[in-house]
Coordinates of C-alpha atoms in Angstrom, one line a residue:
X16 CA -12.9 37.5 -102.5
X17 CA -10.7 36.0 -105.3
X18 CA -7.8 37.9 -103.8
X19 CA -8.4 36.3 -100.4
X20 CA -8.7 32.9 -102.0
X21 CA -5.4 33.3 -103.8
X22 CA -3.7 34.5 -100.6
X23 CA -5.1 31.6 -98.7
X24 CA -4.0 29.2 -101.4
X25 CA -0.5 30.6 -101.4
X26 CA -0.4 30.4 -97.6
X27 CA -1.4 26.7 -97.7
X28 CA 1.2 25.9 -100.4
X29 CA 3.9 27.5 -98.3
X30 CA 2.7 25.7 -95.3
X31 CA 2.8 22.4 -97.0
X32 CA 6.3 23.1 -98.3
X33 CA 7.6 24.0 -94.8
X34 CA 5.9 20.9 -93.4
X35 CA 7.6 18.7 -96.0
X36 CA 10.9 20.2 -95.2
X37 CA 10.2 19.7 -91.5
X38 CA 9.4 16.0 -91.9
X39 CA 12.5 15.6 -94.0
X40 CA 14.5 17.4 -91.4
X41 CA 13.1 15.2 -88.6
X42 CA 14.0 12.1 -90.5
X43 CA 17.5 13.4 -91.1
X44 CA 17.7 14.4 -87.4
X45 CA 16.7 10.8 -86.3
X46 CA 19.3 9.3 -88.7
X47 CA 21.9 11.7 -87.2
X48 CA 20.9 10.7 -83.7
X49 CA 21.1 7.0 -84.5
X50 CA 24.5 7.5 -86.1
X51 CA 25.7 9.5 -83.1
X52 CA 24.5 6.8 -80.7
X53 CA 26.3 4.1 -82.7
X54 CA 29.4 6.2 -82.8
X55 CA 29.2 6.8 -79.1
X56 CA 29.1 3.1 -78.4
X57 CA 32.2 2.6 -80.5
X58 CA 34.2 5.6 -79.3
X59 CA 35.9 6.6 -76.0
X60 CA 34.4 9.3 -73.8
X61 CA 37.0 11.7 -75.0
X62 CA 36.1 11.0 -78.7
X63 CA 32.4 11.3 -77.9
X64 CA 33.0 14.8 -76.4
X65 CA 35.0 15.9 -79.4
X66 CA 32.3 14.7 -81.8
X67 CA 29.6 16.5 -79.9
X68 CA 31.7 19.7 -80.0
X69 CA 32.3 19.4 -83.7
X70 CA 28.6 18.8 -84.5
X71 CA 27.3 21.6 -82.2
X72 CA 26.4 24.1 -85.0
X73 CA 23.1 23.0 -86.4
X74 CA 21.3 24.3 -89.5
X75 CA 18.3 26.6 -89.0
X76 CA 16.1 23.9 -90.5
X77 CA 17.3 21.3 -88.1
X78 CA 16.8 23.7 -85.2
X79 CA 13.3 24.5 -86.3
X80 CA 12.5 20.8 -86.8
X81 CA 13.8 20.0 -83.3
X82 CA 11.8 22.9 -81.8
X83 CA 8.6 21.8 -83.6
X84 CA 9.2 18.1 -82.5
X85 CA 9.7 19.1 -78.9
X86 CA 6.7 21.4 -79.0
X87 CA 4.4 18.8 -80.5
X88 CA 5.6 15.9 -78.3
X89 CA 6.1 17.8 -75.0
X90 CA 3.1 16.3 -73.1
X91 CA 4.0 12.7 -74.2
X92 CA 7.7 13.3 -73.4
X93 CA 6.8 14.6 -70.0
X94 CA 4.8 11.5 -69.3
X95 CA 7.6 9.3 -70.6
X96 CA 10.0 11.0 -68.4
X97 CA 7.7 10.5 -65.4
X98 CA 7.2 6.9 -66.2
X99 CA 11.0 6.5 -66.7
X100 CA 11.7 8.2 -63.4
X101 CA 9.2 6.0 -61.7
X102 CA 10.6 2.9 -63.4
X103 CA 14.1 3.8 -62.4
X104 CA 12.9 4.3 -58.8
X105 CA 11.2 0.9 -58.7
X106 CA 14.2 -0.7 -60.4
X107 CA 16.4 0.9 -57.7
X108 CA 14.2 -0.5 -54.9
X109 CA 14.1 -3.9 -56.6
X110 CA 17.8 -3.9 -57.0
X111 CA 18.3 -3.0 -53.4
X112 CA 15.9 -5.8 -52.3
X113 CA 17.7 -8.1 -54.7
X114 CA 21.1 -7.1 -53.1
X115 CA 19.7 -7.6 -49.6
X116 CA 18.2 -10.9 -50.7
X117 CA 21.5 -12.0 -52.1
X118 CA 23.2 -11.1 -48.9
X119 CA 20.6 -13.1 -46.9
X120 CA 20.8 -16.0 -49.3
X121 CA 24.6 -15.9 -48.9
X122 CA 24.2 -16.1 -45.2
X123 CA 21.7 -19.0 -45.6
X124 CA 24.2 -20.8 -47.9
X125 CA 26.9 -20.3 -45.3
X126 CA 24.7 -21.7 -42.7
X127 CA 23.7 -24.6 -44.9
X128 CA 27.4 -25.4 -45.5
X129 CA 28.0 -25.4 -41.7
X130 CA 24.9 -27.3 -40.7
X131 CA 26.8 -30.6 -40.1
X132 CA 29.1 -29.0 -37.6
X133 CA 26.9 -26.5 -35.8
X134 CA 25.5 -28.0 -32.6
X135 CA 22.1 -26.9 -31.3
X136 CA 22.0 -25.4 -27.8
X137 CA 19.9 -28.4 -26.5
X138 CA 22.4 -30.6 -24.8
X139 CA 22.0 -34.1 -23.3
X140 CA 20.5 -34.3 -19.9
X141 CA 22.7 -34.4 -16.9
X142 CA 23.4 -38.0 -15.9
X143 CA 23.3 -39.6 -12.4
X144 CA 26.7 -39.4 -10.8
X145 CA 26.1 -42.6 -8.9
X146 CA 25.3 -44.4 -12.1
X147 CA 28.5 -43.1 -13.7
X148 CA 30.6 -44.2 -10.7
X149 CA 29.1 -47.7 -10.9
X150 CA 30.0 -47.9 -14.6
X151 CA 33.5 -46.7 -14.0
X152 CA 33.9 -49.4 -11.4
X153 CA 32.5 -52.0 -13.7
X154 CA 34.5 -50.9 -16.7
X155 CA 37.6 -49.2 -15.1
X156 CA 39.8 -48.9 -18.2
X157 CA 37.4 -47.8 -20.8
X158 CA 37.3 -44.1 -20.4
X159 CA 40.1 -43.1 -22.7
X160 CA 39.7 -46.1 -25.0
X161 CA 36.0 -45.4 -25.7
X162 CA 36.5 -41.6 -26.1
X163 CA 39.3 -42.3 -28.7
X164 CA 37.0 -44.7 -30.5
X165 CA 34.3 -42.1 -30.8
X166 CA 36.7 -39.5 -32.0
X167 CA 39.0 -41.5 -34.3
X168 CA 37.3 -44.9 -34.8
X169 CA 36.0 -46.3 -38.0
X170 CA 32.3 -46.8 -38.7
X171 CA 32.1 -50.5 -37.6
X172 CA 34.1 -49.8 -34.4
X173 CA 31.9 -46.9 -33.4
X174 CA 28.7 -48.9 -34.1
X175 CA 30.0 -51.8 -32.0
X176 CA 30.8 -49.4 -29.2
X177 CA 27.4 -47.7 -29.4
X178 CA 25.8 -51.2 -29.2
X179 CA 27.6 -51.7 -26.0
X180 CA 26.4 -48.4 -24.7
X181 CA 22.8 -49.3 -25.5
X182 CA 23.2 -52.7 -23.9
X183 CA 24.8 -51.4 -20.7
X184 CA 22.9 -48.1 -20.6
X185 CA 26.3 -46.5 -20.4
X186 CA 25.7 -42.8 -19.8
X187 CA 29.3 -41.7 -19.3
X188 CA 29.8 -40.5 -22.9
X189 CA 26.5 -38.8 -23.7
X190 CA 28.2 -35.5 -24.6
X191 CA 30.8 -37.2 -26.9
X192 CA 28.1 -39.2 -28.6
X193 CA 25.9 -36.1 -29.0
X194 CA 28.8 -34.1 -30.6
X195 CA 29.6 -37.0 -32.9
X196 CA 26.0 -37.0 -34.2
X197 CA 26.4 -33.5 -35.7
X198 CA 29.8 -34.3 -37.2
X199 CA 29.5 -37.8 -38.7
X200 CA 28.5 -38.2 -42.3
X201 CA 27.7 -41.9 -41.9
X202 CA 24.0 -42.6 -41.8
X203 CA 24.4 -45.9 -39.9
X204 CA 26.3 -44.1 -37.1
X205 CA 23.7 -41.4 -36.9
X206 CA 20.9 -43.9 -36.7
X207 CA 22.7 -45.8 -33.9
X208 CA 23.2 -42.6 -32.0
X209 CA 19.4 -42.0 -32.3
X210 CA 18.8 -45.5 -30.9
X211 CA 21.2 -44.7 -28.0
X212 CA 19.3 -41.6 -27.0
X213 CA 16.0 -43.4 -27.5
X214 CA 17.1 -46.0 -24.9
X215 CA 18.0 -43.1 -22.5
X216 CA 14.8 -41.3 -23.4
X217 CA 16.9 -38.1 -23.7
X218 CA 15.2 -35.3 -25.8
X219 CA 18.4 -33.7 -26.9
X220 CA 17.9 -34.6 -30.5
X221 CA 14.3 -33.4 -30.8
X222 CA 15.2 -30.6 -33.2
X223 CA 16.7 -33.0 -35.6
X224 CA 13.8 -35.4 -35.3
X225 CA 11.3 -32.7 -36.0
X226 CA 13.1 -31.6 -39.1
X227 CA 13.1 -35.1 -40.5
X228 CA 9.4 -35.7 -39.9
X229 CA 8.6 -32.3 -41.4
X230 CA 10.1 -33.5 -44.7
X231 CA 11.0 -37.2 -44.6
X232 CA 10.9 -37.8 -48.3
X233 CA 14.6 -37.2 -49.1
X234 CA 15.7 -39.4 -46.1
X235 CA 16.5 -43.1 -45.9
X236 CA 13.4 -45.0 -44.7
X237 CA 15.5 -46.6 -41.9
X238 CA 16.4 -43.1 -40.6
X239 CA 12.8 -42.0 -40.6
X240 CA 11.7 -45.2 -38.8
X241 CA 14.4 -44.6 -36.2
X242 CA 13.2 -41.0 -35.7
X243 CA 9.6 -42.3 -35.2
X244 CA 10.8 -44.6 -32.4
X245 CA 12.8 -41.7 -30.9
X246 CA 9.8 -39.4 -30.9
X247 CA 7.7 -42.1 -29.3
X248 CA 10.3 -42.6 -26.5
X249 CA 10.8 -39.0 -25.6
X250 CA 7.1 -38.0 -26.0
X251 CA 7.7 -35.0 -28.3
X252 CA 4.3 -33.3 -28.5
X253 CA 5.7 -30.8 -31.0
X254 CA 5.9 -33.5 -33.6
X255 CA 2.1 -33.9 -33.7
X256 CA 1.4 -31.6 -36.7
X257 CA 4.0 -33.3 -38.8
X258 CA 2.8 -36.8 -37.8
X259 CA -0.8 -35.9 -38.5
X260 CA 0.3 -34.6 -41.9
X261 CA 2.0 -37.9 -42.7
X262 CA -1.2 -39.8 -41.6
X263 CA -3.3 -37.8 -44.0
X264 CA -0.8 -38.3 -46.8
X265 CA -1.5 -42.0 -46.5
X266 CA 2.0 -42.7 -47.8
X267 CA 2.6 -46.4 -47.2
X268 CA 6.2 -45.8 -46.1
X269 CA 5.1 -43.7 -43.1
X270 CA 1.4 -44.4 -42.4
X271 CA 1.8 -47.2 -39.9
X272 CA 4.7 -45.6 -38.0
X273 CA 2.9 -42.2 -38.0
X274 CA -0.3 -43.9 -36.5
X275 CA 1.8 -45.7 -33.9
X276 CA 3.5 -42.5 -33.0
X277 CA 0.1 -40.8 -32.6
X278 CA -0.8 -43.6 -30.2
X279 CA 2.2 -42.8 -28.0
X280 CA 2.1 -39.0 -28.0
X281 CA -1.4 -38.1 -29.1
X282 CA -4.2 -36.7 -26.9
X283 CA -7.9 -35.8 -27.1
X284 CA -7.5 -33.6 -30.1
X285 CA -5.8 -36.4 -32.1
X286 CA -8.5 -38.8 -30.8
X287 CA -11.2 -36.7 -32.4
X288 CA -9.2 -36.6 -35.6
X289 CA -8.8 -40.4 -35.7
X290 CA -12.5 -41.0 -34.8
X291 CA -13.5 -39.0 -37.9
X292 CA -10.7 -40.7 -39.9
X293 CA -12.1 -44.1 -38.9
X294 CA -15.3 -43.3 -40.9
X295 CA -13.5 -43.1 -44.2
X296 CA -14.4 -45.8 -46.7
X297 CA -11.2 -45.8 -48.7
X298 CA -9.0 -47.2 -45.9
X299 CA -7.3 -50.5 -46.5
X300 CA -7.8 -53.4 -44.1
X301 CA -4.3 -53.0 -42.7
X302 CA -4.8 -49.2 -42.2
X303 CA -8.1 -49.9 -40.4
X304 CA -6.4 -52.5 -38.1
X305 CA -3.6 -50.1 -37.2
X306 CA -6.0 -47.3 -36.7
X307 CA -8.1 -49.2 -34.2
X308 CA -5.0 -50.4 -32.3
X309 CA -3.9 -46.7 -32.0
X310 CA -7.3 -45.6 -30.7
X311 CA -6.8 -48.0 -27.9
X312 CA -3.4 -46.5 -27.0
X313 CA -4.8 -43.0 -27.1
X314 CA -7.8 -44.2 -25.1
X315 CA -10.0 -42.3 -27.4
X316 CA -13.3 -42.5 -25.6
X317 CA -15.0 -40.5 -28.4
X318 CA -14.8 -43.7 -30.4
X319 CA -16.0 -46.1 -27.7
X320 CA -19.5 -46.8 -29.2
X321 CA -18.0 -47.4 -32.7
X322 CA -15.4 -49.8 -31.3
X323 CA -18.0 -51.7 -29.3
X324 CA -20.0 -52.1 -32.5
X325 CA -17.0 -53.4 -34.4
X326 CA -16.0 -55.8 -31.6
X327 CA -19.5 -57.3 -31.5
X328 CA -19.9 -57.6 -35.2
X329 CA -19.2 -61.2 -36.1
X330 CA -18.9 -60.3 -39.8
X331 CA -16.1 -57.9 -39.1
X332 CA -12.4 -58.8 -39.7
X333 CA -11.0 -60.8 -36.7
X334 CA -8.1 -58.4 -36.1
X335 CA -10.4 -55.4 -36.1
X336 CA -12.6 -57.1 -33.5
X337 CA -9.5 -58.0 -31.5
X338 CA -8.0 -54.5 -31.5
X339 CA -11.5 -53.1 -30.8
X340 CA -11.8 -55.3 -27.7
X341 CA -8.4 -54.2 -26.4
X342 CA -9.2 -50.6 -27.1
X343 CA -12.5 -50.4 -25.3
X344 CA -10.8 -52.1 -22.3
X345 CA -8.0 -49.6 -22.3
X346 CA -10.5 -46.8 -22.0
X347 CA -11.5 -48.2 -18.6
X348 CA -15.2 -47.4 -18.8
X349 CA -17.1 -49.4 -16.3
X350 CA -19.7 -50.5 -18.9
X351 CA -16.9 -52.1 -20.9
X352 CA -16.6 -55.0 -18.4
X353 CA -20.0 -56.3 -19.3
X354 CA -19.3 -56.0 -23.0
X355 CA -15.9 -57.8 -22.7
X356 CA -17.2 -60.6 -20.4
X357 CA -19.9 -61.3 -23.0
X358 CA -17.3 -61.3 -25.8
X359 CA -15.3 -63.9 -24.0
X360 CA -17.9 -66.4 -24.9
X361 CA -17.0 -66.1 -28.5
X362 CA -15.6 -69.1 -30.3
X363 CA -12.7 -67.3 -31.8
X364 CA -9.6 -67.8 -29.5
X365 CA -7.8 -64.8 -30.9
X366 CA -10.7 -62.6 -29.8
X367 CA -10.8 -64.2 -26.4
X368 CA -7.1 -63.5 -26.0
X369 CA -7.7 -59.8 -26.7
X370 CA -10.7 -59.8 -24.3
X371 CA -8.5 -61.0 -21.5
X372 CA -6.0 -58.2 -22.3
X373 CA -8.9 -55.7 -22.3
X374 CA -10.2 -57.0 -18.9
X375 CA -6.8 -56.7 -17.4
X376 CA -7.3 -53.0 -17.2
X377 CA -10.0 -53.5 -14.5
X378 CA -7.9 -54.7 -11.6
X379 CA -10.4 -54.0 -8.9
X380 CA -13.5 -55.3 -10.7
X381 CA -14.5 -58.7 -9.4
X382 CA -16.3 -59.8 -12.6
X383 CA -13.2 -59.0 -14.7
X384 CA -10.9 -60.8 -12.2
X385 CA -13.0 -63.9 -12.3
X386 CA -13.1 -64.0 -16.0
X387 CA -9.3 -63.6 -16.3
X388 CA -8.6 -66.3 -13.7
X389 CA -11.0 -68.6 -15.5
X390 CA -9.1 -68.0 -18.7
X391 CA -6.0 -69.7 -17.1
X392 CA -7.7 -73.0 -18.1
X393 CA -8.9 -72.0 -21.5
X394 CA -8.5 -74.7 -24.1
X395 CA -6.2 -72.5 -26.3
X396 CA -2.6 -71.9 -25.4
X397 CA -2.5 -68.2 -26.3
X398 CA -5.5 -67.4 -24.1
X399 CA -3.9 -69.2 -21.1
X400 CA -0.6 -67.4 -21.7
X401 CA -2.4 -64.0 -21.8
X402 CA -4.4 -64.9 -18.6
X403 CA -1.3 -65.9 -16.7
X404 CA 0.4 -62.6 -17.7
X405 CA -2.7 -60.6 -16.6
X406 CA -2.8 -62.3 -13.2
X407 CA 0.8 -61.5 -12.7
X408 CA 0.3 -57.9 -13.7
X409 CA -2.7 -57.3 -11.4
X410 CA -1.3 -59.3 -8.5
X411 CA -4.2 -61.8 -8.5
X412 CA -2.9 -64.0 -5.6
X413 CA -6.1 -66.1 -6.0
X414 CA -4.7 -67.4 -9.2
X415 CA -1.8 -69.2 -7.6
X416 CA -3.6 -72.6 -7.2
X417 CA -4.5 -72.5 -10.9
X418 CA -0.9 -71.7 -11.8
X419 CA 0.5 -74.6 -9.7
X420 CA -2.0 -76.9 -11.3
X421 CA -0.9 -75.8 -14.8
X422 CA 2.7 -76.5 -13.8
X423 CA 1.8 -80.0 -12.8
X424 CA -0.6 -80.9 -15.6
X425 CA -0.2 -78.6 -18.6
X426 CA 1.1 -80.3 -21.7
X427 CA 2.4 -77.0 -23.2
X428 CA 6.0 -76.2 -22.2
X429 CA 5.4 -72.5 -22.9
X430 CA 2.6 -72.4 -20.3
X431 CA 4.8 -74.0 -17.7
X432 CA 7.6 -71.5 -18.4
X433 CA 5.2 -68.6 -17.9
X434 CA 4.0 -70.0 -14.6
X435 CA 7.3 -70.0 -12.8
X436 CA 7.9 -66.2 -12.8
X437 CA 4.1 -65.6 -12.2
X438 CA 4.1 -67.7 -9.0
X439 CA 7.3 -66.1 -7.8
X440 CA 6.0 -62.6 -8.4
X441 CA 2.7 -63.2 -6.7
X442 CA 4.7 -64.1 -3.5
X443 CA 2.2 -66.3 -1.6
X444 CA 3.1 -68.9 1.0
X445 CA 1.7 -71.7 -1.1
X446 CA 3.5 -70.6 -4.2
X447 CA 6.9 -70.0 -2.6
X448 CA 6.9 -73.3 -0.8
X449 CA 6.0 -75.1 -4.0
X450 CA 8.8 -73.5 -6.0
X451 CA 11.4 -74.1 -3.2
X452 CA 10.3 -77.7 -3.1
X453 CA 11.2 -78.0 -6.8
X454 CA 14.7 -76.7 -6.1
X455 CA 15.3 -79.3 -3.3
X456 CA 13.5 -82.3 -4.7
X457 CA 16.1 -84.8 -6.0
X458 CA 13.5 -86.2 -8.5
X459 CA 13.0 -82.9 -10.3
X460 CA 15.2 -82.5 -13.4
X461 CA 17.8 -79.8 -13.7
X462 CA 16.0 -77.9 -16.5
X463 CA 12.9 -77.0 -14.4
X464 CA 15.3 -76.3 -11.4
X465 CA 17.1 -73.7 -13.5
X466 CA 13.8 -72.1 -14.5
X467 CA 12.6 -72.0 -10.8
X468 CA 16.0 -70.5 -9.7
X469 CA 15.7 -67.8 -12.4
X470 CA 12.2 -66.8 -11.2
X471 CA 13.0 -66.9 -7.5
X472 CA 16.2 -64.8 -7.8
X473 CA 14.4 -62.3 -10.0
X474 CA 11.8 -61.4 -7.4
X475 CA 13.9 -62.4 -4.4
X476 CA 11.1 -63.4 -2.1
X477 CA 12.2 -66.9 -1.2
X478 CA 14.6 -69.7 -2.1
X479 CA 18.0 -67.9 -2.2
X480 CA 19.7 -70.2 0.3
X481 CA 18.4 -73.3 -1.4
X482 CA 19.6 -72.1 -4.8
X483 CA 23.1 -71.4 -3.5
X484 CA 23.2 -74.9 -2.0
X485 CA 22.1 -76.3 -5.3
X486 CA 24.9 -74.4 -7.1
X487 CA 27.3 -75.9 -4.5
X488 CA 26.1 -79.4 -5.5
X489 CA 26.8 -78.8 -9.2
X490 CA 30.3 -77.6 -8.4
X491 CA 31.0 -81.1 -7.2
X492 CA 29.5 -82.9 -10.1
X493 CA 30.8 -82.1 -13.6
X494 CA 27.8 -84.0 -15.1
X495 CA 25.7 -81.0 -14.0
X496 CA 27.8 -78.3 -15.6
X497 CA 24.9 -76.9 -17.7
X498 CA 23.0 -76.2 -14.5
X499 CA 26.1 -74.8 -12.8
X500 CA 26.7 -72.3 -15.6
X501 CA 23.0 -71.4 -15.7
X502 CA 22.9 -70.7 -12.0
X503 CA 26.2 -68.7 -12.1
X504 CA 24.7 -66.6 -14.9
X505 CA 21.8 -65.7 -12.7
X506 CA 24.1 -64.9 -9.7
X507 CA 26.0 -62.5 -12.0
X508 CA 22.8 -60.4 -12.6
X509 CA 22.5 -59.2 -9.1
X510 CA 24.7 -57.5 -6.5
X511 CA 23.8 -59.4 -3.3
X512 CA 26.0 -60.0 -0.3
X513 CA 24.7 -63.5 0.1
X514 CA 26.4 -64.4 -3.2
X515 CA 29.9 -63.8 -1.9
X516 CA 30.6 -67.4 -0.7
X517 CA 29.3 -69.0 -3.9
X518 CA 31.3 -66.6 -6.0
X519 CA 34.5 -67.7 -4.2
X520 CA 33.6 -71.4 -4.8
X521 CA 33.2 -70.7 -8.5
X522 CA 36.6 -69.0 -8.6
X523 CA 38.3 -71.9 -6.8
X524 CA 37.1 -74.3 -9.5
X525 CA 39.7 -75.9 -11.8
X526 CA 37.3 -75.7 -14.7
X527 CA 38.1 -72.7 -16.8
X528 CA 34.5 -71.8 -17.8
X529 CA 33.4 -72.2 -14.1
X530 CA 36.1 -69.8 -13.0
X531 CA 35.2 -67.4 -15.7
X532 CA 31.6 -67.4 -14.5
X533 CA 32.9 -66.7 -11.0
X534 CA 34.7 -63.6 -12.3
X535 CA 31.4 -62.5 -13.8
X536 CA 29.7 -62.9 -10.4
X537 CA 32.5 -60.9 -8.8
X538 CA 32.4 -58.2 -11.4
X539 CA 28.8 -57.4 -10.5
X540 CA 29.1 -57.8 -6.7
X541 CA 32.7 -56.6 -6.0
X542 CA 32.7 -58.6 -2.8
X543 CA 35.7 -57.5 -0.6
X544 CA 36.4 -61.0 0.8
X545 CA 36.6 -62.4 -2.7
X546 CA 39.1 -59.8 -4.0
X547 CA 42.2 -61.6 -2.8
X548 CA 41.1 -64.7 -4.9
X549 CA 40.8 -62.6 -8.0
X550 CA 44.2 -61.0 -7.5
X551 CA 45.8 -64.4 -7.0
X552 CA 44.5 -65.6 -10.4
X553 CA 46.4 -62.6 -11.9
X554 CA 49.6 -63.3 -10.0
X555 CA 49.6 -67.0 -10.8
X556 CA 49.2 -66.3 -14.5
X557 CA 52.1 -63.8 -14.4
X558 CA 54.5 -66.5 -13.3
X559 CA 54.0 -68.3 -16.6
X560 CA 53.8 -65.4 -19.1
X561 CA 54.2 -67.7 -22.2
X562 CA 50.9 -69.5 -21.5
X563 CA 47.7 -67.7 -22.4
X564 CA 45.3 -67.3 -19.5
X565 CA 41.9 -65.8 -20.5
X566 CA 40.6 -65.6 -17.0
X567 CA 43.7 -63.7 -15.8
X568 CA 43.2 -61.2 -18.6
X569 CA 39.5 -61.0 -17.7
X570 CA 40.4 -60.4 -14.1
X571 CA 42.8 -57.6 -15.1
X572 CA 40.1 -55.8 -17.0
X573 CA 37.8 -56.1 -14.0
X574 CA 40.3 -54.6 -11.6
X575 CA 41.7 -52.1 -14.0
X576 CA 45.2 -51.2 -15.0
X577 CA 45.6 -48.9 -12.0
X578 CA 45.2 -51.7 -9.5
X579 CA 48.4 -52.5 -7.6
X580 CA 48.2 -56.2 -8.2
X581 CA 47.8 -55.7 -11.9
X582 CA 50.9 -53.5 -12.0
X583 CA 52.8 -56.1 -9.9
X584 CA 51.8 -58.8 -12.2
X585 CA 53.1 -56.9 -15.2
X586 CA 56.4 -56.5 -13.5
X587 CA 56.6 -60.2 -12.6
X588 CA 55.7 -61.2 -16.1
X589 CA 58.5 -59.1 -17.6
X590 CA 61.0 -60.6 -15.2
X591 CA 59.9 -64.1 -16.1
X592 CA 60.2 -63.4 -19.8
X593 CA 63.8 -62.2 -19.3
X594 CA 64.7 -65.3 -17.3
X595 CA 63.2 -67.5 -20.0
X596 CA 65.1 -65.7 -22.7
X597 CA 68.4 -66.2 -20.9
X598 CA 67.7 -69.9 -20.4
X599 CA 66.8 -70.3 -24.1
X600 CA 69.9 -68.4 -25.4
X601 CA 72.8 -69.0 -23.0
X602 CA 75.4 -67.9 -25.5
X603 CA 73.9 -64.5 -25.8
X604 CA 73.9 -64.3 -22.0
X605 CA 77.6 -65.3 -21.8
X606 CA 78.5 -62.5 -24.2

């Protein structure tokens, strides 16, 4: 037993000694590995290989220590290797994704850099060839000049030209203007181009507009406002999600325009949204007013009962009541007539004015018609003006006696001015005879004569011969020049064969302004029998090249540089200049 204990004790002692040596060997081995790693980082591949060869023989103790370490840690090492392998695999995939992402981002960056010059596929609409031909005739020498301005002109020049395009609805350069939109860096030019396509109601810039409304916060407010107007004009339904989002954001910069846009392009879905929105208690008064106005434009019948309630509520804000009355009228529900007729009895003239506007939607309803005609003699001017406009809109011929009476008796000039075109538009025997009598009556002043002429020529139902005769009278009396110019301005608005003779009479005048007005009349009508007179003005001016003649220059622009008379006049002018130079410098001529 003792012998066994001694043997066991000796064995343990030896075991401990070996273990101590092993631990010491492991520590030495770790130090050696660290030193080798440090050396490897500082030496070349060739040096590392040489060092490994030199250190290849290992002591028996080190080998035993390494074997023991590998044996004890083999499961953990295997796990570490698996984890490391998996990690390397994941890192490899991540790196690949990163590389792909970098390539994609690079493409995106390239696209971002080129965004100002890349033009979307959506081009402007094809324009009417007849309209283009008319514009070429009216502005014969502007093709190259305008194209060059768009391509090379400065900001102010381009904006002035675009203003002319908007004014004249010039559709000859839609493609050039469109291309400029995606090249220019000037915000003012871009906004003016948006205004141009808004006037034409061309949806070619919808993609740009949608991008702006989706994130307007980094854009100039003026640009966003212009985009709103554009979206309203071209009725871009795709903008509804972005517009609704801006309404919900309640940003003061965009709330009103967003609501107005909903009124122009929204439908039943948006009406439901707004009807629920109307119930909110945190809306400001201005927001509620705008919201009610929009509900009328959308004709949101879902809100009819609520709007009736607000219109009838005498404690409600006046403008809320006004817009509510207009809104329920725009919905054209038969039961609204009774509500509105009752509201017309209200003492607030602003509300009565909106009631008339609401009733104007019921053209065939006798009760609505009677109330509107009755409103022509309302004690408040704004109500009378609204009633006159409603009668004109709905062709209420029964209103003519009321309108004639207002012309005779009304103390407000604004009401009288409104009656002239209304009577001319309604085109009744009584009304036309009354207006023509004003033209021919010697006792009537020139100012009302001018207003009558404007109304009669606009609707062209009567009085043209009398107006031409009146213009002839003014040509003989220089004291009536203001009326002469006013009538000539009206003649220049329309292309009518009956204006040919009076156009010639204006051109024959010795008064420069009168002759210039005659050129305006000709420019619109292009009357063949008047053309020789226009050409003679050019030729007469060419004989005296040193004297400036504004009308001759105007006539040249009207006919265009390709006209034979314009070319002849240029030749005559050059010859006359040479003669004058010879006369003024005889010594040089002798040499």
